Short mmCIF file of C-alpha atoms in Angstrom, two decimals:
data_model
loop_
_atom_site.label_atom_id
_atom_site.label_comp_id
_atom_site.label_asym_id
_atom_site.label_seq_id
_atom_site.Cartn_x
_atom_site.Cartn_y
_atom_site.Cartn_z
CA MET X 1 48.49 -112.60 1.55
CA SER X 2 46.74 -110.06 3.78
CA LYS X 3 43.98 -107.99 2.20
CA GLN X 4 43.69 -105.57 5.11
CA LEU X 5 43.63 -101.94 3.95
CA ASP X 6 43.10 -98.59 5.59
CA ILE X 7 39.59 -97.38 4.88
CA GLU X 8 40.85 -94.31 3.00
CA VAL X 9 42.86 -96.45 0.60
CA ALA X 10 40.10 -99.00 0.05
CA ILE X 11 37.51 -96.35 -0.85
CA ALA X 12 39.92 -94.23 -2.89
CA ALA X 13 39.98 -97.03 -5.48
CA ILE X 14 36.34 -96.21 -6.34
CA ARG X 15 36.09 -93.94 -9.36
CA PRO X 16 33.42 -91.32 -10.11
CA GLY X 17 30.58 -92.82 -12.12
CA ALA X 18 30.97 -96.27 -10.56
CA LYS X 19 28.09 -98.71 -10.12
CA ILE X 20 28.14 -99.72 -6.46
CA MET X 21 26.25 -102.44 -4.63
CA VAL X 22 25.66 -101.70 -0.93
CA GLY X 23 24.70 -104.48 1.46
CA GLY X 24 22.07 -104.17 4.15
CA PHE X 25 18.37 -104.41 4.81
CA GLY X 26 17.52 -101.18 6.57
CA ASP X 27 20.23 -100.85 9.20
CA PRO X 28 21.30 -104.52 9.68
CA GLY X 29 24.23 -105.41 7.46
CA THR X 30 24.70 -101.89 6.08
CA PRO X 31 28.40 -100.88 5.86
CA PHE X 32 28.00 -97.51 7.53
CA ALA X 33 31.73 -96.84 7.97
CA LEU X 34 32.45 -97.46 4.28
CA ILE X 35 29.52 -95.25 3.27
CA ASP X 36 30.76 -92.46 5.53
CA GLU X 37 34.21 -92.61 3.93
CA LEU X 38 32.68 -92.53 0.45
CA LEU X 39 30.74 -89.47 1.58
CA ARG X 40 33.94 -87.84 2.85
CA GLN X 41 35.89 -88.53 -0.34
CA GLY X 42 33.01 -87.27 -2.47
CA GLN X 43 32.95 -89.49 -5.56
CA THR X 44 30.01 -88.43 -7.72
CA ARG X 45 27.74 -89.69 -10.54
CA LEU X 46 27.30 -92.96 -8.69
CA THR X 47 24.76 -95.67 -9.43
CA LEU X 48 23.78 -97.40 -6.20
CA ILE X 49 22.20 -100.83 -5.90
CA LYS X 50 20.66 -101.38 -2.47
CA ASN X 51 17.53 -103.01 -1.12
CA ASP X 52 16.35 -99.67 0.28
CA ALA X 53 17.41 -96.02 0.50
CA ASN X 54 17.87 -96.06 4.29
CA GLU X 55 16.43 -92.93 5.90
CA PRO X 56 17.33 -89.24 5.66
CA SER X 57 20.83 -88.61 7.05
CA ILE X 58 21.39 -92.36 7.52
CA GLY X 59 23.58 -94.65 5.39
CA VAL X 60 23.11 -94.21 1.64
CA GLY X 61 20.59 -91.49 2.44
CA ARG X 62 23.60 -89.28 3.18
CA LEU X 63 25.08 -89.95 -0.28
CA ILE X 64 21.75 -89.09 -1.90
CA GLU X 65 21.45 -85.86 0.07
CA ASN X 66 25.01 -84.93 -0.90
CA ASN X 67 24.14 -85.28 -4.61
CA GLN X 68 26.68 -88.04 -5.17
CA VAL X 69 24.07 -90.45 -6.57
CA THR X 70 22.49 -90.10 -10.02
CA LYS X 71 20.69 -93.47 -10.12
CA LEU X 72 19.32 -95.83 -7.48
CA ILE X 73 18.30 -99.43 -8.19
CA THR X 74 16.19 -100.56 -5.24
CA SER X 75 13.11 -102.30 -3.90
CA HIS X 76 11.68 -99.33 -2.00
CA ILE X 77 12.44 -95.78 -0.86
CA GLY X 78 9.38 -95.16 1.28
CA LEU X 79 11.34 -94.36 4.45
CA ASN X 80 13.45 -91.69 2.80
CA ARG X 81 11.49 -88.51 2.04
CA VAL X 82 14.58 -86.86 0.52
CA ALA X 83 14.98 -89.66 -2.01
CA ILE X 84 11.29 -89.40 -2.88
CA GLU X 85 11.57 -85.64 -3.38
CA LYS X 86 14.65 -86.01 -5.58
CA MET X 87 12.96 -88.73 -7.64
CA ASN X 88 9.86 -86.60 -8.16
CA SER X 89 11.93 -83.56 -9.15
CA GLY X 90 14.02 -85.56 -11.63
CA GLU X 91 17.27 -85.15 -9.70
CA LEU X 92 17.49 -88.86 -8.92
CA GLU X 93 16.68 -91.69 -11.33
CA VAL X 94 15.10 -94.62 -9.48
CA GLU X 95 14.66 -98.12 -10.89
CA PHE X 96 12.31 -100.17 -8.73
CA VAL X 97 12.84 -103.93 -8.64
CA PRO X 98 10.75 -106.34 -6.53
CA GLN X 99 12.88 -107.53 -3.62
CA GLY X 100 13.02 -111.20 -4.58
CA ILE X 101 13.77 -110.33 -8.21
CA LEU X 102 16.52 -107.95 -7.07
CA ALA X 103 18.16 -110.66 -4.98
CA GLU X 104 17.96 -113.21 -7.80
CA ARG X 105 19.36 -110.79 -10.40
CA ILE X 106 22.35 -110.24 -8.14
CA ARG X 107 22.72 -113.94 -7.35
CA ILE X 108 22.79 -115.04 -10.96
CA ALA X 109 25.35 -112.34 -11.81
CA GLY X 110 27.66 -113.90 -9.25
CA SER X 111 26.92 -117.36 -10.68
CA GLY X 112 27.78 -116.43 -14.26
CA ILE X 113 24.18 -116.64 -15.50
CA HIS X 114 22.96 -113.86 -17.79
CA GLY X 115 19.24 -113.91 -17.05
CA PHE X 116 16.17 -115.83 -15.93
CA LEU X 117 12.44 -115.96 -16.63
CA SER X 118 9.81 -114.68 -14.20
CA ASP X 119 6.04 -114.23 -14.38
CA ILE X 120 6.12 -111.39 -11.82
CA GLY X 121 4.55 -108.27 -13.30
CA VAL X 122 3.78 -109.84 -16.68
CA GLU X 123 0.26 -108.41 -16.89
CA THR X 124 1.12 -104.97 -15.48
CA GLU X 125 2.36 -101.70 -16.92
CA ILE X 126 5.94 -102.41 -15.81
CA SER X 127 6.27 -105.06 -18.53
CA ASP X 128 7.50 -103.91 -21.91
CA PRO X 129 6.34 -106.32 -24.65
CA SER X 130 9.94 -106.55 -25.83
CA ASP X 131 10.88 -108.08 -22.46
CA LEU X 132 8.37 -110.91 -22.79
CA VAL X 133 8.84 -114.42 -24.14
CA THR X 134 6.40 -117.31 -24.45
CA VAL X 135 7.34 -120.74 -23.08
CA ASP X 136 4.88 -123.64 -23.12
CA GLY X 137 2.06 -121.22 -23.83
CA ARG X 138 2.86 -118.92 -20.88
CA GLN X 139 4.37 -115.46 -20.96
CA PHE X 140 7.42 -114.57 -18.91
CA ARG X 141 9.58 -111.50 -18.34
CA ILE X 142 13.27 -111.74 -19.08
CA GLU X 143 15.14 -110.58 -15.97
CA THR X 144 18.78 -109.82 -16.64
CA ALA X 145 21.73 -110.36 -14.31
CA LEU X 146 22.75 -107.36 -12.21
CA ASN X 147 26.41 -106.82 -11.48
CA ALA X 148 28.51 -103.87 -10.34
CA ASP X 149 31.94 -102.34 -10.37
CA VAL X 150 32.09 -102.28 -6.57
CA ALA X 151 30.37 -103.92 -3.60
CA LEU X 152 30.51 -102.42 -0.11
CA ILE X 153 29.52 -104.98 2.51
CA HIS X 154 29.48 -105.46 6.28
CA SER X 155 30.66 -108.56 8.11
CA ALA X 156 30.79 -109.53 11.76
CA ARG X 157 34.11 -111.37 11.47
CA ALA X 158 36.80 -111.60 8.82
CA ASP X 159 40.27 -113.01 8.58
CA GLU X 160 43.25 -111.29 7.02
CA ILE X 161 42.80 -112.85 3.58
CA GLY X 162 39.08 -112.02 3.34
CA ASN X 163 37.03 -114.98 4.54
CA LEU X 164 33.84 -113.52 6.01
CA THR X 165 31.02 -114.46 8.33
CA TYR X 166 27.89 -112.51 9.27
CA ARG X 167 25.68 -112.04 12.29
CA ALA X 168 22.08 -113.27 11.98
CA ALA X 169 19.88 -111.08 9.73
CA ALA X 170 22.82 -108.79 8.94
CA ARG X 171 23.78 -111.43 6.39
CA ASN X 172 20.93 -110.42 3.99
CA PHE X 173 22.26 -109.16 0.63
CA ASN X 174 25.94 -109.11 1.57
CA PRO X 175 27.03 -112.60 0.39
CA LEU X 176 25.18 -112.19 -2.92
CA MET X 177 26.72 -108.78 -3.60
CA ALA X 178 30.21 -110.01 -2.77
CA MET X 179 29.89 -112.45 -5.67
CA ALA X 180 28.51 -109.95 -8.18
CA ALA X 181 31.06 -107.11 -8.17
CA ASN X 182 34.55 -106.67 -9.56
CA TYR X 183 35.95 -104.95 -6.45
CA VAL X 184 34.62 -105.94 -3.03
CA VAL X 185 35.37 -104.05 0.19
CA ALA X 186 34.24 -105.64 3.43
CA GLU X 187 34.16 -103.76 6.71
CA THR X 188 34.39 -105.97 9.77
CA LEU X 189 34.03 -105.62 13.50
CA SER X 190 36.61 -108.33 14.15
CA LEU X 191 39.70 -108.93 12.00
CA GLU X 192 41.31 -112.22 12.92
CA ALA X 193 44.22 -114.43 11.96
CA VAL X 194 43.76 -116.98 9.19
CA GLY X 195 42.37 -120.18 10.71
CA ASN X 196 40.38 -118.51 13.47
CA ILE X 197 37.16 -118.79 11.48
CA ALA X 198 36.12 -122.41 11.10
CA PRO X 199 35.64 -123.47 7.48
CA ASP X 200 31.96 -124.30 8.08
CA ASP X 201 31.41 -120.75 9.38
CA VAL X 202 32.79 -119.03 6.27
CA LEU X 203 29.80 -117.61 4.37
CA THR X 204 31.80 -115.54 1.86
CA PRO X 205 35.09 -117.14 0.78
CA ALA X 206 38.19 -114.98 0.44
CA ALA X 207 38.22 -115.43 -3.34
CA PHE X 208 35.35 -112.92 -3.63
CA VAL X 209 36.88 -110.23 -1.39
CA SER X 210 39.32 -107.58 -2.57
CA ALA X 211 39.91 -105.61 0.63
CA VAL X 212 39.08 -105.88 4.33
CA VAL X 213 38.71 -102.84 6.58
CA GLU X 214 38.57 -103.26 10.33
CA ILE X 215 36.23 -100.92 12.17
CA ASP X 216 35.78 -100.57 15.91
CA ASP X 217 32.57 -100.59 17.92
CA GLU X 218 32.64 -96.80 18.07
CA ALA X 219 32.42 -96.57 14.27
CA ALA X 220 29.74 -99.25 14.17
CA GLN X 221 27.55 -97.35 16.62
CA HIS X 222 28.11 -93.94 15.00
CA ALA X 223 25.22 -94.21 12.56
CA MET X 224 22.80 -95.40 15.25
CA ARG X 225 23.61 -92.37 17.41
CA ARG X 226 23.08 -90.14 14.40
CA ARG X 227 19.67 -91.75 13.83
CA ASN X 228 18.66 -91.27 17.46
CA SER X 229 19.67 -87.61 17.41
CA ALA X 230 17.93 -86.85 14.10
#
């Protein structure tokens, strides 16, 4: 059964107040077309989970500037001065998570695991004593699984039922996020018939994908032109 949807329909299923994972590491793997449609539709009170905050007027930076985001769970925001200003003024709540910990919290959510132990940050101010446990005489932080209502991801190729593959470093967080959300929308540069993607090339199986949106090269390059003209 085909999962291809028009972008307007796929994004309209997202409700205000949703917790949304967004793939990407900087620009590579970021679903710019899906973000732009979310911006256009204007859902608010969103919690975003993304490795970074992109840059001003780029990607999720546009959602932040448009006051659609109330909380950001991320590894860093250093390239986005608007996000920094909003955090400092109290307009945007930011939860910082070390990059490797962020990836593992997402991975275990998709694997059905509720938490794991880490010694990262144990002896720093980020550790609340209530989050610590002692195992074999050593202290560890309890890191909980991180899931979401929605994941917006970018793929290089997809078939009509939602099998996905990625291009090089654009893979990054996308496969993990596809496993950790209830509703997964994948934008793709190439929508193909079932069977065109070899089984060994499938990096996200169709079982994890709710909707596939085909975008053209013009849409894919739109954000880069916007960056260059900023």
